[in-house]
Amino acid sequence: QSQPVESGGGSVQSGGSLRLSCAAPGYPCMGWFRQVPGMERGALATIYGQGGSTYYNTSVKGRFTISRDDSKTTVYLQMGSLKPEDTAMYYCAAESVDVWTCIMDSWAPTNWGRGTQVTVSS
């Protein structure tokens, strides 16, 4: 498998926004996860196909939006109203799994990017 490649991380003030990008051609299911020290990696948002089916963790729903381009090779995570609690390493995953696996929080990815750091300062 080709591994996803994340970009767009950085440092932003509380209340600001960032857009993360994940390039991983050829996978119907892609998603964003994040991890902080001492905690397990958890799903934030996933998307299947062209984007009609999505999943959002309740902690980010309404603030973050996942989308993908028409080519289905790049997935974005538009993050708004960022909080210091959003500080984490953000990872992208991409695999060929069914829509229900992708969207209903039953996806356990093995094809990961290396991550991109997001730091939100108060």
Coordinates of N, CA and C in Angstrom, one line a residue:
Q1 N 0.8 -1.2 0.0 CA 0.0 0.0 0.0 C 0.9 1.2 0.0
S2 N 0.4 2.3 -0.6 CA 1.0 3.6 -0.5 C 0.6 4.3 0.7
Q3 N 1.5 4.8 1.5 CA 1.2 5.4 2.7 C 0.7 6.9 2.5
P4 N -0.3 7.3 3.3 CA -0.7 8.7 3.3 C 0.4 9.6 3.7
V5 N 0.3 10.8 3.2 CA 1.3 11.9 3.5 C 0.5 13.1 3.9
E6 N 0.7 13.5 5.2 CA 0.0 14.6 5.8 C 0.8 15.9 5.6
S7 N 0.0 17.0 5.6 CA 0.6 18.3 5.6 C -0.4 19.3 6.1
G8 N 0.1 20.5 6.4 CA -0.7 21.5 6.9 C -0.7 21.8 8.4
G9 N -0.1 21.0 9.1 CA 0.0 21.2 10.6 C 0.8 22.5 10.9
G10 N 0.7 22.9 12.1 CA 1.5 24.0 12.6 C 1.0 24.6 13.9
S11 N 1.3 25.8 14.2 CA 0.9 26.4 15.4 C -0.1 27.5 15.1
V12 N -1.1 27.6 15.9 CA -2.2 28.6 15.7 C -2.7 29.0 17.1
Q13 N -3.2 30.2 17.2 CA -3.8 30.7 18.4 C -5.2 30.1 18.6
S14 N -5.6 30.0 19.8 CA -6.9 29.6 20.2 C -8.0 30.4 19.4
G15 N -8.9 29.7 18.8 CA -9.9 30.3 18.0 C -9.6 30.4 16.5
G16 N -8.4 30.0 16.2 CA -8.0 30.1 14.8 C -8.4 28.8 14.1
S17 N -7.8 28.7 12.9 CA -8.2 27.6 12.0 C -6.9 27.1 11.3
L18 N -7.0 25.9 10.9 CA -6.0 25.2 10.0 C -6.7 24.3 9.1
R19 N -6.1 24.0 8.0 CA -6.5 23.0 7.1 C -5.4 22.0 6.9
L20 N -5.7 20.7 7.2 CA -4.8 19.6 7.0 C -5.1 18.9 5.7
S21 N -4.1 18.5 5.0 CA -4.2 17.7 3.8 C -3.6 16.4 3.9
C22 N -4.2 15.4 3.3 CA -3.7 14.0 3.3 C -3.7 13.5 1.8
A23 N -2.6 13.2 1.3 CA -2.5 12.6 0.0 C -2.3 11.1 0.0
A24 N -3.2 10.4 -0.6 CA -3.2 8.9 -0.6 C -4.1 8.4 -1.7
P25 N -3.5 8.3 -2.9 CA -4.3 7.9 -4.0 C -4.9 6.5 -4.0
G26 N -6.1 6.4 -4.4 CA -6.7 5.1 -4.7 C -7.4 4.4 -3.6
Y27 N -7.7 5.1 -2.5 CA -8.4 4.4 -1.4 C -9.8 5.0 -1.2
P28 N -10.8 4.1 -1.1 CA -12.1 4.7 -0.9 C -12.4 5.2 0.5
C29 N -11.7 4.7 1.5 CA -11.9 5.2 2.9 C -10.6 5.9 3.4
M30 N -10.8 7.1 3.8 CA -9.7 7.9 4.4 C -10.2 8.6 5.6
G31 N -9.3 8.9 6.6 CA -9.8 9.5 7.8 C -8.6 10.2 8.5
W32 N -9.1 11.0 9.5 CA -8.1 11.7 10.4 C -8.3 11.2 11.8
F33 N -7.1 11.0 12.4 CA -7.0 10.6 13.8 C -6.1 11.5 14.5
R34 N -6.1 11.5 15.8 CA -5.1 12.3 16.5 C -4.8 11.6 17.8
Q35 N -3.6 11.9 18.3 CA -3.1 11.3 19.5 C -2.2 12.3 20.3
V36 N -2.4 12.2 21.6 CA -1.6 13.0 22.5 C -0.9 12.0 23.5
P37 N 0.2 12.5 24.1 CA 0.9 11.6 25.0 C 0.0 11.1 26.1
G38 N 0.1 9.8 26.4 CA -0.7 9.1 27.4 C -2.1 8.7 27.0
M39 N -2.5 8.9 25.8 CA -3.8 8.5 25.3 C -3.7 7.7 24.0
E40 N -4.7 6.9 23.7 CA -4.7 6.1 22.5 C -5.1 7.0 21.3
R41 N -4.7 6.6 20.2 CA -5.0 7.3 19.0 C -6.5 7.1 18.7
G42 N -7.2 8.2 18.4 CA -8.6 8.1 18.3 C -9.1 8.8 17.0
A43 N -10.2 8.3 16.4 CA -10.7 8.8 15.2 C -11.4 10.2 15.4
L44 N -11.1 11.1 14.5 CA -11.8 12.4 14.5 C -12.8 12.4 13.4
A45 N -12.5 12.0 12.2 CA -13.4 12.1 11.1 C -13.0 11.2 10.0
T46 N -13.9 10.5 9.4 CA -13.6 9.7 8.2 C -14.6 10.0 7.1
I47 N -14.2 9.6 5.9 CA -14.9 9.9 4.7 C -14.8 8.7 3.8
Y48 N -15.9 8.4 3.1 CA -15.9 7.2 2.2 C -16.3 7.8 0.8
G49 N -15.7 7.2 -0.2 CA -16.0 7.6 -1.6 C -15.7 9.0 -1.8
Q50 N -16.7 9.6 -2.5 CA -16.6 11.0 -2.9 C -16.9 12.0 -1.7
G51 N -17.5 11.4 -0.7 CA -17.8 12.3 0.5 C -19.2 12.3 1.0
G52 N -20.1 11.4 0.4 CA -21.4 11.4 0.8 C -21.6 10.8 2.2
S53 N -20.7 9.9 2.6 CA -20.7 9.3 3.8 C -19.6 9.7 4.7
T54 N -19.8 10.2 5.9 CA -18.8 10.7 6.8 C -19.1 10.3 8.2
Y55 N -18.0 10.3 9.0 CA -18.1 10.1 10.4 C -17.4 11.2 11.1
Y56 N -18.0 11.7 12.2 CA -17.3 12.7 13.0 C -17.4 12.3 14.5
N57 N -16.2 12.4 15.2 CA -16.2 12.3 16.6 C -17.0 13.5 17.2
T58 N -17.7 13.3 18.3 CA -18.5 14.3 18.8 C -17.6 15.5 19.4
S59 N -16.4 15.2 19.6 CA -15.5 16.3 20.2 C -15.2 17.3 19.1
V60 N -15.4 17.0 17.9 CA -15.0 17.9 16.8 C -16.1 18.2 15.9
K61 N -17.2 17.5 16.0 CA -18.4 17.8 15.1 C -18.9 19.2 15.3
G62 N -19.0 19.9 14.1 CA -19.4 21.3 14.2 C -18.3 22.2 14.1
R63 N -17.1 21.8 14.4 CA -15.9 22.6 14.3 C -15.0 22.2 13.2
F64 N -14.9 20.9 13.0 CA -14.0 20.3 11.9 C -14.9 19.8 10.8
T65 N -14.4 19.8 9.6 CA -15.0 19.3 8.4 C -14.1 18.5 7.6
I66 N -14.5 17.3 7.3 CA -13.7 16.5 6.4 C -14.2 16.5 5.0
S67 N -13.3 16.5 4.0 CA -13.8 16.6 2.6 C -12.7 16.0 1.8
R68 N -13.0 15.7 0.5 CA -12.0 15.2 -0.4 C -12.2 15.8 -1.8
D69 N -11.1 15.8 -2.5 CA -11.2 16.4 -3.9 C -11.9 15.5 -4.8
D70 N -12.2 16.0 -6.0 CA -12.9 15.2 -7.0 C -12.1 14.0 -7.5
S71 N -10.8 14.0 -7.4 CA -10.0 12.9 -7.8 C -9.9 11.8 -6.8
K72 N -10.4 12.1 -5.6 CA -10.4 11.1 -4.5 C -9.0 10.8 -4.0
T73 N -8.0 11.6 -4.3 CA -6.6 11.3 -3.9 C -6.2 12.1 -2.7
T74 N -7.0 13.2 -2.4 CA -6.6 14.0 -1.3 C -7.8 14.3 -0.4
V75 N -7.6 14.1 0.9 CA -8.6 14.4 1.9 C -8.1 15.6 2.7
Y76 N -9.1 16.4 3.1 CA -8.8 17.6 3.9 C -9.5 17.5 5.2
L77 N -8.9 18.2 6.2 CA -9.6 18.4 7.5 C -9.5 19.9 7.8
Q78 N -10.6 20.5 7.6 CA -10.7 22.0 7.9 C -11.1 22.1 9.4
M79 N -10.2 22.7 10.1 CA -10.4 22.8 11.5 C -10.6 24.3 11.9
G80 N -11.7 24.5 12.6 CA -12.0 25.9 13.0 C -12.3 25.9 14.5
S81 N -12.3 27.1 15.0 CA -12.5 27.3 16.5 C -11.6 26.4 17.3
L82 N -10.4 26.4 16.9 CA -9.4 25.5 17.6 C -9.2 25.9 19.0
K83 N -9.0 24.9 19.8 CA -8.8 25.0 21.2 C -7.4 24.4 21.6
P84 N -6.9 24.9 22.8 CA -5.6 24.2 23.2 C -5.8 22.7 23.4
E85 N -7.0 22.2 23.7 CA -7.2 20.8 23.8 C -7.1 20.1 22.5
D86 N -7.1 20.8 21.4 CA -6.9 20.2 20.1 C -5.4 19.9 19.8
T87 N -4.6 20.4 20.6 CA -3.1 20.1 20.4 C -2.8 18.6 20.4
A88 N -2.3 18.1 19.3 CA -2.0 16.7 19.2 C -1.2 16.5 17.9
M89 N -0.8 15.2 17.8 CA -0.3 14.8 16.5 C -1.5 14.2 15.7
Y90 N -1.6 14.7 14.5 CA -2.7 14.4 13.6 C -2.3 13.4 12.6
Y91 N -2.9 12.3 12.4 CA -2.6 11.2 11.5 C -3.7 11.0 10.5
C92 N -3.3 10.7 9.3 CA -4.2 10.3 8.3 C -4.0 8.8 8.0
A93 N -5.2 8.2 7.8 CA -5.2 6.8 7.4 C -6.0 6.6 6.1
A94 N -5.6 5.6 5.3 CA -6.3 5.3 4.0 C -6.2 3.9 3.7
E95 N -7.4 3.3 3.5 CA -7.5 1.8 3.2 C -8.7 1.5 2.4
S96 N -8.7 0.4 1.8 CA -9.8 -0.1 1.0 C -10.7 -1.0 1.9
V97 N -11.6 -0.3 2.6 CA -12.6 -1.0 3.5 C -14.0 -0.6 3.0
D98 N -15.0 -1.3 3.5 CA -16.4 -1.0 3.1 C -16.8 0.2 3.8
V99 N -17.9 0.8 3.3 CA -18.4 2.0 3.8 C -18.8 1.9 5.2
W100 N -19.4 0.8 5.6 CA -19.9 0.7 7.0 C -18.7 0.6 8.0
T101 N -17.7 0.0 7.5 CA -16.4 -0.1 8.3 C -15.8 1.3 8.4
C102 N -15.8 2.0 7.4 CA -15.2 3.3 7.3 C -15.9 4.4 8.2
I103 N -17.2 4.3 8.1 CA -18.0 5.4 8.7 C -18.6 5.1 10.0
M104 N -18.7 3.9 10.4 CA -19.4 3.6 11.7 C -18.4 3.2 12.8
D105 N -17.3 3.8 12.8 CA -16.3 3.7 13.9 C -15.9 2.3 14.1
S106 N -15.9 1.5 13.1 CA -15.4 0.1 13.2 C -14.1 -0.1 12.4
W107 N -13.5 0.9 12.0 CA -12.3 0.9 11.2 C -11.1 0.9 12.1
A108 N -10.2 0.0 11.9 CA -8.9 -0.1 12.6 C -7.8 0.0 11.6
P109 N -7.4 1.1 11.2 CA -6.5 1.3 10.1 C -5.1 0.7 10.4
T110 N -4.4 0.3 9.3 CA -3.1 -0.2 9.4 C -2.2 0.6 8.5
N111 N -2.8 1.4 7.6 CA -2.0 2.2 6.6 C -2.0 3.6 7.0
W112 N -1.0 4.0 7.7 CA -0.9 5.4 8.4 C 0.1 6.3 7.7
G113 N -0.2 7.5 7.8 CA 0.9 8.5 7.5 C 1.7 8.7 8.8
R114 N 2.7 9.5 8.6 CA 3.7 9.8 9.7 C 3.1 10.8 10.7
G115 N 2.1 11.5 10.3 CA 1.5 12.5 11.2 C 2.0 13.9 11.0
T116 N 1.2 14.9 11.4 CA 1.6 16.3 11.4 C 1.1 16.9 12.7
Q117 N 2.0 17.7 13.3 CA 1.7 18.3 14.6 C 0.9 19.5 14.5
V118 N -0.1 19.6 15.3 CA -1.0 20.7 15.5 C -0.9 21.2 16.9
T119 N -0.5 22.5 17.1 CA -0.3 23.1 18.4 C -1.2 24.3 18.5
V120 N -2.1 24.4 19.4 CA -3.0 25.5 19.6 C -2.6 26.2 20.9
S121 N -2.3 27.4 20.8 CA -1.9 28.2 22.0 C -3.0 29.0 22.5
S122 N -3.1 29.3 23.8 CA -4.1 30.1 24.4 C -3.8 31.6 24.3

